[in-house]
Short mmCIF file of C-alpha atoms in Angstrom, two decimals:
data_model
loop_
_atom_site.label_atom_id
_atom_site.label_comp_id
_atom_site.label_asym_id
_atom_site.label_seq_id
_atom_site.Cartn_x
_atom_site.Cartn_y
_atom_site.Cartn_z
CA MET A 547 17.05 26.48 -74.55
CA ALA A 548 14.03 25.14 -72.47
CA ASN A 549 16.60 24.80 -69.54
CA GLU A 550 17.67 28.48 -70.00
CA ARG A 551 14.09 29.59 -70.16
CA ARG A 552 13.36 27.80 -66.97
CA THR A 553 16.60 29.48 -65.35
CA ALA A 554 16.01 32.78 -66.59
CA GLY A 555 12.23 32.93 -66.23
CA ARG A 556 10.20 34.78 -63.46
CA SER A 557 10.50 33.76 -59.81
CA GLN A 558 12.17 30.63 -59.88
CA SER A 559 14.13 28.95 -57.28
CA LEU A 560 17.13 26.55 -57.03
CA ARG A 561 14.89 23.80 -55.62
CA GLU A 562 14.23 23.03 -59.29
CA PHE A 563 17.51 21.50 -59.65
CA ALA A 564 20.66 20.54 -57.77
CA HIS A 565 23.26 23.02 -58.64
CA ALA A 566 27.05 23.66 -59.00
CA VAL A 567 28.87 26.83 -58.04
CA LEU A 568 31.78 27.57 -60.32
CA LYS A 569 34.15 30.20 -58.84
CA LEU A 570 36.02 32.51 -61.14
CA GLU A 571 37.91 34.17 -58.35
CA HIS A 572 35.47 36.49 -56.64
CA LEU A 573 32.82 35.67 -59.23
CA ALA A 574 30.15 32.82 -58.40
CA LEU A 575 28.42 31.02 -61.30
CA VAL A 576 25.56 28.80 -60.48
CA LEU A 577 24.68 26.29 -63.11
CA PRO A 578 22.38 23.21 -62.90
CA ARG A 579 24.31 20.44 -61.72
CA SER A 580 23.03 18.14 -64.61
CA ASP A 581 25.18 20.38 -66.99
CA VAL A 582 28.20 19.28 -65.33
CA ARG A 583 29.67 15.79 -66.68
CA THR A 584 33.00 15.40 -64.91
CA LEU A 585 35.84 17.40 -63.04
CA GLU A 586 39.21 17.12 -64.26
CA ALA A 587 42.56 18.68 -63.13
CA ALA A 588 43.49 21.84 -65.39
CA ALA A 589 46.97 20.50 -65.05
CA ASP A 590 45.98 17.90 -67.82
CA LEU A 591 44.96 20.57 -70.15
CA GLU A 592 46.82 20.46 -73.45
CA ALA A 593 47.63 24.10 -74.42
CA ALA A 594 48.92 23.48 -78.00
CA ASP A 595 46.74 24.74 -80.90
CA PRO A 596 43.85 25.80 -78.55
CA PRO A 597 40.30 26.29 -80.36
CA PRO A 598 39.10 29.82 -81.24
CA ASN A 599 38.71 31.68 -78.03
CA GLY A 600 39.87 29.08 -75.97
CA VAL A 601 42.81 27.94 -73.96
CA GLY A 602 43.38 24.29 -74.86
CA TRP A 603 41.90 20.89 -74.95
CA ILE A 604 41.01 18.26 -72.22
CA GLU A 605 40.58 14.54 -72.54
CA ALA A 606 37.66 13.15 -70.73
CA GLU A 607 35.15 10.34 -71.16
CA ARG A 608 37.10 9.02 -74.01
CA GLY A 609 36.74 12.14 -75.88
CA ARG A 610 38.85 15.27 -76.66
CA PHE A 611 37.10 18.63 -75.79
CA PRO A 612 37.79 22.30 -76.22
CA VAL A 613 38.43 24.22 -73.05
CA TYR A 614 37.34 27.70 -72.35
CA CYS A 615 38.29 30.27 -69.61
CA PHE A 616 36.72 33.48 -68.79
CA SER A 617 37.71 36.32 -66.67
CA PRO A 618 35.64 37.17 -63.57
CA GLU A 619 33.85 39.85 -66.16
CA LEU A 620 33.00 36.84 -68.12
CA GLU A 621 35.36 37.81 -71.06
CA PRO A 622 37.23 34.77 -72.69
CA LEU A 623 40.72 34.73 -71.82
CA ALA A 624 43.64 33.43 -74.05
CA ARG A 625 45.57 32.46 -71.08
CA PRO A 626 44.32 30.92 -67.90
CA PRO A 627 45.14 32.96 -64.72
CA ALA A 628 46.83 31.39 -61.91
CA GLY A 629 44.57 29.33 -59.58
CA ARG A 630 42.13 27.99 -62.28
CA ARG A 631 43.02 24.53 -61.04
CA ILE A 632 39.86 22.71 -62.09
CA CYS A 633 38.52 21.98 -65.47
CA VAL A 634 34.77 21.55 -65.27
CA VAL A 635 33.58 19.24 -68.14
CA LEU A 636 30.14 20.74 -69.13
CA ASP A 637 27.43 19.47 -71.28
CA ALA A 638 25.51 21.95 -73.46
CA GLY A 639 22.84 19.82 -74.92
CA GLY A 640 25.17 17.25 -76.09
CA GLU A 641 28.04 19.62 -77.08
CA ILE A 642 30.89 18.94 -74.55
CA PHE A 643 33.52 21.42 -73.56
CA GLY A 644 35.70 22.27 -70.50
CA PHE A 645 35.59 25.32 -68.53
CA LEU A 646 38.30 26.44 -66.19
CA ALA A 647 37.42 27.44 -62.40
CA SER A 648 39.34 28.20 -59.29
CA GLU A 649 36.84 26.25 -57.15
CA VAL A 650 33.60 24.05 -57.65
CA VAL A 651 31.14 23.42 -55.16
CA LEU A 652 28.45 20.89 -55.90
CA LEU A 653 25.24 21.58 -53.88
CA GLU A 654 21.80 20.01 -53.42
CA LYS A 655 18.63 21.71 -54.21
CA SER A 656 17.72 25.04 -52.11
CA GLU A 657 14.90 27.21 -51.44
CA GLN A 658 16.88 30.18 -52.54
CA PRO A 659 15.19 32.24 -55.19
CA VAL A 660 16.40 33.05 -58.64
CA HIS A 661 15.80 36.63 -59.84
CA THR A 662 15.84 37.73 -63.19
CA VAL A 663 18.60 40.20 -64.18
CA PRO A 664 17.22 43.58 -63.63
CA ARG A 665 15.98 44.97 -67.00
CA ALA A 666 18.27 48.05 -66.69
CA MET A 667 21.38 45.82 -66.65
CA ALA A 668 20.40 43.16 -69.07
CA ALA A 669 22.83 42.76 -71.99
CA PRO A 670 21.94 40.70 -75.15
CA GLY A 671 24.01 37.66 -75.28
CA SER A 672 25.13 37.73 -71.76
CA PRO A 673 25.60 34.32 -70.06
CA VAL A 674 24.11 35.59 -66.83
CA LEU A 675 20.50 34.42 -67.06
CA GLY A 676 19.51 35.34 -63.54
CA VAL A 677 20.87 36.33 -59.94
CA THR A 678 20.68 34.57 -56.72
CA VAL A 679 22.34 34.58 -53.32
CA TYR A 680 25.10 32.33 -52.43
CA ALA A 681 27.32 32.36 -49.31
CA ASP A 682 25.79 35.63 -48.28
CA ALA A 683 26.77 37.31 -51.64
CA VAL A 684 25.11 37.82 -55.15
CA ALA A 685 25.78 35.06 -57.62
CA CYS A 686 25.20 34.83 -61.29
CA VAL A 687 22.92 31.99 -62.56
CA SER A 688 24.07 30.66 -66.08
CA SER A 689 24.08 27.41 -67.95
CA ALA A 690 26.45 25.40 -70.05
CA ARG A 691 24.77 26.23 -73.10
CA ALA A 692 24.79 30.07 -72.28
CA ILE A 693 28.65 29.84 -71.56
CA LEU A 694 29.45 28.18 -74.75
CA SER A 695 27.20 30.38 -76.73
CA HIS A 696 28.78 33.61 -75.14
CA ALA A 697 32.40 32.15 -76.26
CA ARG A 698 31.08 31.80 -79.74
CA LEU A 699 29.32 35.28 -79.78
CA SER A 700 32.45 36.94 -78.43
CA LEU A 701 34.56 35.44 -81.17
CA GLU A 702 32.18 36.64 -83.61
CA ALA A 703 32.44 40.12 -82.14
CA ALA A 704 36.19 40.10 -82.03
CA MET B 711 -0.34 77.31 -54.83
CA ARG B 712 0.39 74.43 -52.58
CA PRO B 713 4.08 73.44 -52.60
CA MET B 714 5.00 69.88 -53.31
CA THR B 715 8.17 68.02 -51.88
CA ALA B 716 11.02 66.82 -53.79
CA TRP B 717 14.32 65.10 -52.65
CA LEU B 718 17.27 66.69 -53.93
CA LEU B 719 19.96 64.16 -54.95
CA ASP B 720 23.72 64.69 -55.05
CA LEU B 721 24.72 62.41 -57.71
CA GLY B 722 28.43 63.10 -57.56
CA ALA B 723 30.76 64.74 -60.13
CA GLY B 724 28.62 67.97 -59.59
CA ARG B 725 25.65 66.50 -61.06
CA VAL B 726 22.28 67.26 -59.16
CA ALA B 727 18.76 65.75 -59.84
CA ALA B 728 15.48 65.13 -57.91
CA VAL B 729 13.01 62.68 -57.48
CA ALA B 730 9.37 63.04 -55.80
CA GLU B 731 8.81 62.62 -52.19
CA ARG B 732 6.88 59.47 -52.48
CA GLU B 733 9.63 57.90 -54.78
CA MET B 734 12.34 57.99 -52.17
CA LEU B 735 12.09 54.96 -49.58
CA HIS B 736 15.17 54.06 -47.96
CA LEU B 737 18.75 55.47 -47.62
CA VAL B 738 21.41 52.85 -47.21
CA PRO B 739 24.76 54.31 -45.86
CA ASP B 740 27.82 52.40 -46.71
CA PRO B 741 25.89 49.95 -48.79
CA GLN B 742 27.48 46.46 -49.67
CA CYS B 743 26.77 46.24 -53.33
CA PHE B 744 27.88 43.36 -55.71
CA GLU B 745 29.15 43.92 -59.28
CA LEU B 746 27.67 41.84 -62.13
CA PRO B 747 29.54 40.94 -65.16
CA GLN B 748 28.44 41.81 -68.65
CA THR B 749 26.38 44.78 -67.57
CA PRO B 750 26.60 48.42 -68.61
CA VAL B 751 29.04 50.75 -66.88
CA HIS B 752 26.18 53.14 -65.40
CA CYS B 753 24.47 49.93 -63.78
CA ARG B 754 26.95 47.44 -62.87
CA ARG B 755 25.95 46.74 -59.31
CA VAL B 756 23.09 45.42 -57.29
CA LEU B 757 21.98 45.92 -53.86
CA ARG B 758 20.25 43.36 -51.76
CA TRP B 759 17.42 45.00 -50.34
CA GLN B 760 14.39 43.11 -48.33
CA ASP B 761 14.59 40.00 -50.24
CA ARG B 762 15.07 41.61 -53.42
CA ILE B 763 17.81 42.26 -55.59
CA LEU B 764 17.92 45.89 -56.78
CA PRO B 765 20.08 47.35 -59.66
CA VAL B 766 21.92 50.42 -58.60
CA TRP B 767 21.97 53.30 -61.05
CA ASP B 768 25.12 55.46 -61.23
CA VAL B 769 23.64 58.54 -62.97
CA ALA B 770 26.92 60.59 -62.77
CA ALA B 771 28.52 57.71 -64.69
CA TRP B 772 26.00 57.64 -67.43
CA LEU B 773 26.37 61.48 -67.84
CA GLY B 774 30.22 60.74 -68.51
CA ALA B 775 31.72 60.92 -64.96
CA GLU B 776 34.08 58.12 -63.58
CA PRO B 777 31.84 55.26 -62.51
CA TRP B 778 31.41 54.38 -58.72
CA PRO B 779 33.68 56.87 -57.11
CA ALA B 780 35.20 55.99 -53.86
CA ALA B 781 33.55 59.04 -52.36
CA ALA B 782 29.96 57.12 -53.08
CA ARG B 783 28.77 56.57 -49.78
CA VAL B 784 24.98 56.39 -49.86
CA VAL B 785 22.48 54.38 -51.89
CA ALA B 786 18.89 55.51 -52.07
CA VAL B 787 16.13 52.87 -52.71
CA VAL B 788 13.47 54.25 -54.84
CA GLY B 789 10.04 53.15 -56.04
CA TYR B 790 8.15 53.58 -59.02
CA GLN B 791 5.36 52.10 -61.16
CA LYS B 792 5.73 50.77 -64.61
CA ARG B 793 2.19 51.53 -65.15
CA ARG B 794 -0.63 53.20 -63.19
CA ARG B 795 -2.24 50.82 -60.75
CA GLU B 796 0.46 48.47 -60.82
CA ALA B 797 2.56 47.26 -57.65
CA PRO B 798 5.67 49.44 -57.01
CA ARG B 799 8.78 48.26 -58.29
CA TYR B 800 11.94 49.21 -56.90
CA GLY B 801 15.61 50.24 -57.77
CA ALA B 802 18.54 52.15 -56.34
CA LEU B 803 20.37 55.35 -56.92
CA LEU B 804 23.89 55.89 -55.95
CA LEU B 805 24.50 59.23 -54.24
CA ALA B 806 27.45 61.15 -53.07
CA ALA B 807 25.80 62.53 -50.11
CA PRO B 808 22.42 61.98 -48.28
CA PRO B 809 19.38 63.81 -50.02
CA VAL B 810 17.92 67.04 -49.09
CA ARG B 811 14.20 67.82 -49.01
CA VAL B 812 13.01 70.91 -50.81
CA LYS B 813 9.73 72.56 -51.49
CA VAL B 814 8.69 73.10 -54.96
CA THR B 815 5.80 74.79 -56.72
CA ASP B 816 4.53 74.95 -60.41
CA ASP B 817 6.21 78.31 -60.61
CA ASP B 818 9.56 76.84 -60.28
CA ALA B 819 9.11 74.65 -63.46
CA CYS B 820 11.79 75.48 -66.05
CA GLU B 821 13.17 74.27 -69.35
CA LEU B 822 15.24 70.89 -69.02
CA LEU B 823 18.92 71.66 -68.25
CA GLN B 824 20.84 71.74 -71.64
CA ASP B 825 24.44 70.92 -71.00
CA GLY B 826 25.05 68.58 -73.75
CA ALA B 827 25.19 65.65 -70.94
CA GLY B 828 22.02 63.86 -72.07
CA TRP B 829 19.42 64.74 -69.46
CA GLU B 830 16.59 64.49 -71.81
CA ALA B 831 16.78 60.58 -71.94
CA LEU B 832 16.71 60.55 -67.89
CA ALA B 833 14.40 63.30 -66.89
CA VAL B 834 10.66 63.80 -66.96
CA SER B 835 10.83 67.55 -66.03
CA CYS B 836 12.97 70.15 -64.57
CA PHE B 837 12.47 72.92 -61.91
CA ARG B 838 14.66 75.94 -60.68
CA TYR B 839 16.17 75.78 -57.10
CA ARG B 840 18.42 78.63 -55.81
CA GLU B 841 18.86 79.63 -59.69
CA GLN B 842 20.02 76.06 -60.71
CA PRO B 843 17.99 73.99 -62.96
CA ILE B 844 17.29 70.60 -61.43
CA PRO B 845 16.17 67.65 -63.64
CA VAL B 846 13.57 65.34 -62.28
CA LEU B 847 14.61 61.63 -62.78
CA ASN B 848 12.18 59.48 -64.70
CA LEU B 849 12.54 56.34 -62.71
CA ARG B 850 10.51 54.25 -64.91
CA ARG B 851 12.57 55.12 -67.85
CA LEU B 852 15.91 54.28 -65.85
CA PHE B 853 14.84 50.99 -64.47
CA TYR B 854 12.80 49.95 -67.69
CA PRO B 855 14.82 51.55 -70.50
CA GLU B 856 12.28 50.59 -73.19
CA CYS B 857 9.51 52.79 -71.22
CA ASN B 858 8.90 56.24 -72.27
#
C-alpha cells in the first residue's frame, strides 16, 4: 500500500524507481520494475480450470500462479486476445500472479513526472494510480497490487 | 450597466453553454487526446497541455448525447480556482465549434434552463441570449465534483 500511495501521490516522477511498461494493445501501463519477478512465454500458460476472473495458470520460480488478462479498458477477460505473447509474473507484496501483455519494455529511472489522475476522472477501485508520458503519449501508472486488487474487485462486482 | 463578456460554447448535440471571459485560456483545434481506461463516459480523455495532463469534459455526453462525436474538432482549455486566492487550475472542454464572444448584462439573467437534462448539476447561473437560455458552467464543480 505504501508503494501505491507513493505512486499516486502529488507531483512524483519516474526517477524514484526503474519501471516496466506493459503494453495492452494501445494502452501502456507503467509499473515499478520491482513489481516484476520474471517474464514468461504466454504459450506456457495452462488454460484448464482457470482461477476466478483469470485465464489460466503459469509455472515460474518453482511455483504455480494464477494468470489474469485485462482488455485495454482494464476489464478482466476470460480469453486472451491474439498478440498477448508475454506473461509478466508480478509480485503484489508477496502474492505472485501472471499478467498477459502484448509487449514489455524495461526502462531505467527517468525525470518524467507522474501526475495524479484528474479528480473528474477518478474512479474508486481503478488500477490507474496516476498518469505519465511514455513514447510521446499518455500512459497509465499502476502497480502489481492495484492490478490484483482490481481483478478481485471486478469479480465481486460481477 | 456595464456589459460583461462571456464565451458562448457549442458543446455539440444542440447543447450550448457559456463560461466567463477570463476562464477561457486556449483553443486547441484538432487536439490529440488520449483515452484513459476506467473513467466516466463524459470524461474519458486527457489532453497534454504545457507540461500538464488535463481532463477533457464532454458536457454533451454528460447530458445524454453520444460521447466524443467525430465532428468534435476543438478543445477549449479553461482555468478556474478551487478556492479564492488559490493558484488557477486547468481543465478542458470538448466543443463542436470555436466559441463565440458575447456581451451580457445583469438584465439578461434568467432562470436556469429546465429541459430535464440536468443542467442544475453543472451550471452556476443562466442568461438569455437571442431568446435562448444559456447556462453558465460551474467549472470548479465540473473538475472537482465534490465542490459546490
